[in-house]
PDB file of C-alpha atoms and ligand atoms in Angstrom:
ATOM      1  CA  UNK A   1       0.000   0.000   0.000  1.00 96.00           C
ATOM      2  CA  UNK A   2       1.221   3.467  -0.853  1.00 98.00           C
ATOM      3  CA  UNK A   3       0.258   6.690   0.855  1.00 98.00           C
ATOM      4  CA  UNK A   4      -0.379   9.785  -1.235  1.00 98.00           C
ATOM      5  CA  UNK A   5      -0.284  12.673   1.231  1.00 98.00           C
ATOM      6  CA  UNK A   6      -1.215  16.283   0.597  1.00 97.00           C
ATOM      7  CA  UNK A   7      -3.647  19.117   1.175  1.00 97.00           C
ATOM      8  CA  UNK A   8      -6.005  18.285  -1.745  1.00 98.00           C
ATOM      9  CA  UNK A   9      -7.802  21.624  -1.365  1.00 98.00           C
ATOM     10  CA  UNK A  10      -9.386  20.599  -3.689  1.00 98.00           C
ATOM     11  CA  UNK A  11      -8.245  17.425  -5.457  1.00 98.00           C
ATOM     12  CA  UNK A  12      -7.450  18.064  -9.147  1.00 98.00           C
ATOM     13  CA  UNK A  13      -7.050  15.883 -12.206  1.00 98.00           C
ATOM     14  CA  UNK A  14      -3.294  16.177 -11.635  1.00 97.00           C
ATOM     15  CA  UNK A  15      -3.729  14.397  -8.303  1.00 98.00           C
ATOM     16  CA  UNK A  16      -6.013  11.806  -9.933  1.00 98.00           C
ATOM     17  CA  UNK A  17      -3.349  11.228 -12.576  1.00 98.00           C
ATOM     18  CA  UNK A  18      -0.782  10.456  -9.863  1.00 98.00           C
ATOM     19  CA  UNK A  19      -3.213   8.105  -8.070  1.00 98.00           C
ATOM     20  CA  UNK A  20      -3.864   6.304 -11.383  1.00 98.00           C
ATOM     21  CA  UNK A  21      -0.158   5.846 -12.022  1.00 98.00           C
ATOM     22  CA  UNK A  22       0.374   4.653  -8.447  1.00 98.00           C
ATOM     23  CA  UNK A  23      -2.317   1.997  -8.924  1.00 98.00           C
ATOM     24  CA  UNK A  24      -0.228   0.543 -11.736  1.00 98.00           C
ATOM     25  CA  UNK A  25       2.631  -0.025  -9.315  1.00 97.00           C
ATOM     26  CA  UNK A  26       0.963  -0.584  -5.941  1.00 97.00           C
ATOM     27  CA  UNK A  27      -2.054  -2.694  -4.916  1.00 97.00           C
ATOM     28  CA  UNK A  28      -3.703   0.019  -2.867  1.00 97.00           C
ATOM     29  CA  UNK A  29      -3.393   3.778  -2.554  1.00 98.00           C
ATOM     30  CA  UNK A  30      -4.422   5.707   0.496  1.00 98.00           C
ATOM     31  CA  UNK A  31      -5.000   9.402  -0.132  1.00 98.00           C
ATOM     32  CA  UNK A  32      -4.069  11.039   3.180  1.00 98.00           C
ATOM     33  CA  UNK A  33      -5.205  14.584   3.841  1.00 98.00           C
ATOM     34  CA  UNK A  34      -2.955  16.554   6.132  1.00 97.00           C
ATOM     35  CA  UNK A  35      -4.863  18.346   8.875  1.00 96.00           C
ATOM     36  CA  UNK A  36      -2.899  21.549   9.156  1.00 90.00           C
ATOM     37  CA  UNK A  37      -4.218  24.093  11.662  1.00 86.00           C
ATOM     38  CA  UNK A  38      -1.859  26.778  10.261  1.00 88.00           C
ATOM     39  CA  UNK A  39      -3.553  26.777   6.845  1.00 87.00           C
ATOM     40  CA  UNK A  40      -6.941  28.277   6.073  1.00 92.00           C
ATOM     41  CA  UNK A  41      -8.320  25.892   3.449  1.00 95.00           C
ATOM     42  CA  UNK A  42     -11.267  26.563   1.154  1.00 96.00           C
ATOM     43  CA  UNK A  43     -12.742  23.114   1.834  1.00 97.00           C
ATOM     44  CA  UNK A  44     -12.857  21.694   5.354  1.00 96.00           C
ATOM     45  CA  UNK A  45     -11.151  18.378   5.979  1.00 97.00           C
ATOM     46  CA  UNK A  46     -14.581  16.684   6.079  1.00 97.00           C
ATOM     47  CA  UNK A  47     -15.517  18.228   2.733  1.00 97.00           C
ATOM     48  CA  UNK A  48     -12.223  17.123   1.174  1.00 98.00           C
ATOM     49  CA  UNK A  49     -12.738  13.565   2.443  1.00 98.00           C
ATOM     50  CA  UNK A  50     -16.279  13.510   1.006  1.00 98.00           C
ATOM     51  CA  UNK A  51     -15.085  14.896  -2.349  1.00 98.00           C
ATOM     52  CA  UNK A  52     -12.326  12.297  -2.738  1.00 98.00           C
ATOM     53  CA  UNK A  53     -14.671   9.504  -1.618  1.00 98.00           C
ATOM     54  CA  UNK A  54     -17.132  10.543  -4.310  1.00 97.00           C
ATOM     55  CA  UNK A  55     -14.411  10.787  -6.955  1.00 97.00           C
ATOM     56  CA  UNK A  56     -13.355   7.197  -6.168  1.00 97.00           C
ATOM     57  CA  UNK A  57     -16.752   5.713  -5.363  1.00 96.00           C
ATOM     58  CA  UNK A  58     -16.728   2.025  -6.280  1.00 94.00           C
ATOM     59  CA  UNK A  59     -12.947   1.796  -6.475  1.00 97.00           C
ATOM     60  CA  UNK A  60     -11.918  -0.489  -3.661  1.00 97.00           C
ATOM     61  CA  UNK A  61      -8.209   0.088  -4.227  1.00 98.00           C
ATOM     62  CA  UNK A  62      -8.348   3.754  -3.228  1.00 98.00           C
ATOM     63  CA  UNK A  63      -8.991   4.775   0.383  1.00 97.00           C
ATOM     64  CA  UNK A  64      -9.181   8.243   1.926  1.00 98.00           C
ATOM     65  CA  UNK A  65      -7.961   9.228   5.352  1.00 97.00           C
ATOM     66  CA  UNK A  66      -6.718  12.214   7.342  1.00 98.00           C
ATOM     67  CA  UNK A  67      -3.645  12.614   9.479  1.00 98.00           C
ATOM     68  CA  UNK A  68      -1.821  15.159  11.584  1.00 96.00           C
ATOM     69  CA  UNK A  69       1.694  15.178  12.931  1.00 95.00           C
ATOM     70  CA  UNK A  70       4.592  13.460  11.228  1.00 97.00           C
ATOM     71  CA  UNK A  71       3.809  11.730   7.946  1.00 98.00           C
ATOM     72  CA  UNK A  72       6.289   8.923   8.648  1.00 98.00           C
ATOM     73  CA  UNK A  73       4.570   8.191  11.963  1.00 98.00           C
ATOM     74  CA  UNK A  74       1.247   7.995  10.181  1.00 98.00           C
ATOM     75  CA  UNK A  75       2.722   5.719   7.506  1.00 97.00           C
ATOM     76  CA  UNK A  76       4.192   3.424  10.149  1.00 96.00           C
ATOM     77  CA  UNK A  77       0.905   3.327  12.069  1.00 97.00           C
ATOM     78  CA  UNK A  78      -1.084   2.197   9.020  1.00 97.00           C
ATOM     79  CA  UNK A  79       1.586  -0.260   7.881  1.00 95.00           C
ATOM     80  CA  UNK A  80       2.619   1.548   4.697  1.00 97.00           C
ATOM     81  CA  UNK A  81       6.227   1.619   3.547  1.00 95.00           C
ATOM     82  CA  UNK A  82       5.862   3.913   0.540  1.00 98.00           C
ATOM     83  CA  UNK A  83       5.003   7.598   0.214  1.00 98.00           C
ATOM     84  CA  UNK A  84       4.033   8.818  -3.253  1.00 98.00           C
ATOM     85  CA  UNK A  85       4.503  12.440  -4.261  1.00 98.00           C
ATOM     86  CA  UNK A  86       3.945  14.154  -7.578  1.00 97.00           C
ATOM     87  CA  UNK A  87       6.603  16.214  -9.333  1.00 97.00           C
ATOM     88  CA  UNK A  88       5.216  18.700 -11.843  1.00 95.00           C
ATOM     89  CA  UNK A  89       8.311  20.679 -12.670  1.00 90.00           C
ATOM     90  CA  UNK A  90      11.794  21.411 -11.428  1.00 88.00           C
ATOM     91  CA  UNK A  91      10.238  23.987  -9.113  1.00 87.00           C
ATOM     92  CA  UNK A  92       8.612  21.135  -7.115  1.00 92.00           C
ATOM     93  CA  UNK A  93      11.834  19.216  -6.916  1.00 94.00           C
ATOM     94  CA  UNK A  94      13.822  21.134  -4.334  1.00 94.00           C
ATOM     95  CA  UNK A  95      11.129  21.123  -1.675  1.00 95.00           C
ATOM     96  CA  UNK A  96      10.173  17.497  -2.354  1.00 96.00           C
ATOM     97  CA  UNK A  97      13.803  16.386  -2.262  1.00 97.00           C
ATOM     98  CA  UNK A  98      14.285  18.071   1.098  1.00 97.00           C
ATOM     99  CA  UNK A  99      11.128  16.487   2.511  1.00 97.00           C
ATOM    100  CA  UNK A 100      12.019  13.031   1.205  1.00 98.00           C
ATOM    101  CA  UNK A 101      15.472  13.136   2.779  1.00 98.00           C
ATOM    102  CA  UNK A 102      14.109  14.419   6.081  1.00 98.00           C
ATOM    103  CA  UNK A 103      11.461  11.696   6.117  1.00 98.00           C
ATOM    104  CA  UNK A 104      14.122   9.105   5.359  1.00 98.00           C
ATOM    105  CA  UNK A 105      16.168  10.371   8.263  1.00 98.00           C
ATOM    106  CA  UNK A 106      13.121  10.197  10.531  1.00 98.00           C
ATOM    107  CA  UNK A 107      12.235   6.689   9.386  1.00 98.00           C
ATOM    108  CA  UNK A 108      14.602   4.847   7.007  1.00 98.00           C
ATOM    109  CA  UNK A 109      12.066   2.041   6.489  1.00 97.00           C
ATOM    110  CA  UNK A 110       9.777   4.304   4.490  1.00 98.00           C
ATOM    111  CA  UNK A 111      10.613   5.091   0.881  1.00 98.00           C
ATOM    112  CA  UNK A 112       9.424   8.127  -1.095  1.00 98.00           C
ATOM    113  CA  UNK A 113       8.514   7.516  -4.720  1.00 98.00           C
ATOM    114  CA  UNK A 114       8.054  10.395  -7.178  1.00 97.00           C
ATOM    115  CA  UNK A 115       5.746  10.298 -10.150  1.00 97.00           C
ATOM    116  CA  UNK A 116       5.322  12.706 -13.043  1.00 96.00           C
ATOM    117  CA  UNK A 117       1.827  13.541 -14.262  1.00 96.00           C
ATOM    118  CA  UNK A 118       0.795  13.850 -17.905  1.00 97.00           C
ATOM    119  CA  UNK A 119       2.238  17.077 -19.354  1.00 95.00           C
ATOM    120  CA  UNK A 120      -1.256  18.504 -19.625  1.00 94.00           C
ATOM    121  CA  UNK A 121      -1.443  18.602 -15.823  1.00 96.00           C
ATOM    122  CA  UNK A 122       2.052  19.873 -15.206  1.00 94.00           C
ATOM    123  CA  UNK A 123       0.868  23.459 -14.713  1.00 94.00           C
ATOM    124  CA  UNK A 124      -2.127  22.508 -12.601  1.00 97.00           C
ATOM    125  CA  UNK A 125      -2.396  23.252  -8.890  1.00 97.00           C
ATOM    126  CA  UNK A 126      -5.245  23.433  -6.381  1.00 97.00           C
ATOM    127  CA  UNK A 127      -4.414  27.094  -5.796  1.00 96.00           C
ATOM    128  CA  UNK A 128      -4.696  27.959  -9.485  1.00 97.00           C
ATOM    129  CA  UNK A 129      -7.991  26.090  -9.831  1.00 97.00           C
ATOM    130  CA  UNK A 130      -9.496  28.085  -6.954  1.00 96.00           C
ATOM    131  CA  UNK A 131      -8.199  31.371  -8.329  1.00 96.00           C
ATOM    132  CA  UNK A 132      -9.416  30.759 -11.884  1.00 96.00           C
ATOM    133  CA  UNK A 133     -12.839  29.564 -10.744  1.00 96.00           C
ATOM    134  CA  UNK A 134     -13.272  32.500  -8.405  1.00 94.00           C
ATOM    135  CA  UNK A 135     -12.579  34.894 -11.266  1.00 94.00           C
ATOM    136  CA  UNK A 136     -15.176  33.219 -13.456  1.00 94.00           C
ATOM    137  CA  UNK A 137     -12.876  30.991 -15.540  1.00 95.00           C
ATOM    138  CA  UNK A 138     -13.773  27.441 -16.572  1.00 94.00           C
ATOM    139  CA  UNK A 139     -12.100  24.562 -14.761  1.00 96.00           C
ATOM    140  CA  UNK A 140     -13.828  21.749 -16.673  1.00 96.00           C
ATOM    141  CA  UNK A 141     -11.298  19.031 -17.494  1.00 96.00           C
ATOM    142  CA  UNK A 142      -8.953  20.206 -14.753  1.00 97.00           C
ATOM    143  CA  UNK A 143     -10.895  18.794 -11.814  1.00 98.00           C
ATOM    144  CA  UNK A 144     -13.337  15.898 -11.396  1.00 98.00           C
ATOM    145  CA  UNK A 145     -17.030  16.847 -11.816  1.00 97.00           C
ATOM    146  CA  UNK A 146     -17.652  16.613  -8.059  1.00 97.00           C
ATOM    147  CA  UNK A 147     -15.098  19.365  -7.448  1.00 98.00           C
ATOM    148  CA  UNK A 148     -16.636  21.615 -10.068  1.00 97.00           C
ATOM    149  CA  UNK A 149     -20.017  21.172  -8.406  1.00 97.00           C
ATOM    150  CA  UNK A 150     -18.624  21.834  -4.939  1.00 97.00           C
ATOM    151  CA  UNK A 151     -16.820  24.955  -6.169  1.00 97.00           C
ATOM    152  CA  UNK A 152     -20.086  26.245  -7.623  1.00 95.00           C
ATOM    153  CA  UNK A 153     -21.827  25.599  -4.308  1.00 95.00           C
ATOM    154  CA  UNK A 154     -19.005  27.233  -2.360  1.00 90.00           C
ATOM    155  CA  UNK A 155     -18.691  30.399  -4.402  1.00 87.00           C
ATOM    156  CA  UNK A 156     -22.390  30.366  -5.301  1.00 77.00           C
ATOM    157  CA  UNK A 157     -23.702  33.816  -6.081  1.00 50.00           C
ATOM    158  CA  UNK A 158     -20.237  35.337  -6.536  1.00 54.00           C
ATOM    159  CA  UNK A 159     -19.306  33.097  -9.466  1.00 54.00           C
ATOM    160  CA  UNK A 160     -22.769  33.470 -11.019  1.00 52.00           C
ATOM    161  CA  UNK A 161     -22.413  37.234 -10.839  1.00 45.00           C
ATOM    162  CA  UNK A 162     -19.210  37.021 -12.852  1.00 49.00           C
ATOM    163  CA  UNK A 163     -20.834  34.711 -15.403  1.00 51.00           C
ATOM    164  CA  UNK A 164     -23.889  36.936 -15.902  1.00 50.00           C
ATOM    165  CA  UNK A 165     -23.552  39.266 -18.887  1.00 53.00           C
ATOM    166  CA  UNK A 166     -23.462  42.955 -18.004  1.00 52.00           C
ATOM    167  CA  UNK A 167     -26.831  44.668 -18.209  1.00 55.00           C
ATOM    168  CA  UNK A 168     -27.438  46.600 -21.470  1.00 59.00           C
ATOM    169  CA  UNK A 169     -27.423  50.335 -20.876  1.00 58.00           C
ATOM    170  CA  UNK A 170     -30.931  51.727 -21.506  1.00 57.00           C
ATOM    171  CA  UNK A 171     -31.310  54.617 -23.844  1.00 59.00           C
ATOM    172  CA  UNK A 172     -32.822  57.658 -22.239  1.00 54.00           C
ATOM    173  CA  UNK A 173     -35.103  59.664 -24.512  1.00 51.00           C
TER     174      UNK A 173
HETATM  175  P1  ADP B   1       0.911  19.769  -0.515  1.00 78.03           P
HETATM  176  O1  ADP B   1       0.416  20.930   0.287  1.00 78.03           O
HETATM  177  O2  ADP B   1       1.390  18.617   0.309  1.00 78.03           O
HETATM  178  O3  ADP B   1       1.843  20.110  -1.633  1.00 78.03           O
HETATM  179  P2  ADP B   1      -1.018  19.282  -2.583  1.00 78.03           P
HETATM  180  O4  ADP B   1      -2.435  18.833  -2.432  1.00 78.03           O
HETATM  181  O5  ADP B   1      -0.793  20.601  -3.195  1.00 78.03           O
HETATM  182  O6  ADP B   1      -0.441  19.187  -1.140  1.00 78.03           O
HETATM  183  O7  ADP B   1      -0.190  18.196  -3.386  1.00 78.03           O
HETATM  184  C1  ADP B   1      -0.106  16.859  -2.976  1.00 78.03           C
HETATM  185  C2  ADP B   1       0.856  16.147  -3.889  1.00 78.03           C
HETATM  186  O8  ADP B   1       0.351  16.141  -5.217  1.00 78.03           O
HETATM  187  C3  ADP B   1       2.247  16.777  -3.998  1.00 78.03           C
HETATM  188  O9  ADP B   1       3.197  15.763  -4.166  1.00 78.03           O
HETATM  189  C4  ADP B   1       2.162  17.611  -5.223  1.00 78.03           C
HETATM  190  O10 ADP B   1       3.436  17.783  -5.814  1.00 78.03           O
HETATM  191  C5  ADP B   1       1.286  16.719  -6.091  1.00 78.03           C
HETATM  192  N1  ADP B   1       0.568  17.477  -7.103  1.00 78.03           N
HETATM  193  C6  ADP B   1      -0.188  18.581  -6.969  1.00 78.03           C
HETATM  194  N2  ADP B   1      -0.701  18.979  -8.154  1.00 78.03           N
HETATM  195  C7  ADP B   1      -0.242  18.093  -9.070  1.00 78.03           C
HETATM  196  C8  ADP B   1      -0.374  17.956 -10.481  1.00 78.03           C
HETATM  197  N3  ADP B   1      -1.057  18.833 -11.214  1.00 78.03           N
HETATM  198  N4  ADP B   1       0.236  16.923 -11.074  1.00 78.03           N
HETATM  199  C9  ADP B   1       0.964  16.046 -10.352  1.00 78.03           C
HETATM  200  N5  ADP B   1       1.145  16.115  -9.035  1.00 78.03           N
HETATM  201  C10 ADP B   1       0.561  17.120  -8.395  1.00 78.03           C
END
């Protein structure tokens, strides 16, 4: 079993791509959402769990969970020996490299495996999805349908206001 840890606020097709690739190598993948009290997420941890559950409904090889504290401690507790992380570009590498080596120092029994998504997702991030959606841009094809729906519910009136065409000025006689 491999653990795929992250914030997933919200999960994107880039994340799904990495899960799909992981399933070709590992029997089971556990998507583990980090509960981080220092961050102010758009979706609560419960919402993120529900979203990922819905995205993988019927797939018994993908589980969803949350954790806090050290990732290696969580991995050890659930009996996983592999951490999967995605690398989009060189810019991801430095931070990921540092984390992987620190985790190895903390627990040498746990290995970090990096996977590259399809090029079409290499520019995709949860932050960008939120920003684009909020400004009225389309995110279809970048996130699973459940995320699009949840974003619409979350931003509700604000995003509709951006979508609505501006009112025609009335001629005054
Ligand atoms: P974190 O806050 O831990 O970076 P994220 O949810 O942003 O959490 O990312 C979780 C993991 O998924 C990280 O390894 C990140 O590099 C990877 N990831 C994020 N977006 C993509 C993407 N578009 N393609 C491939 N991997 C991605």
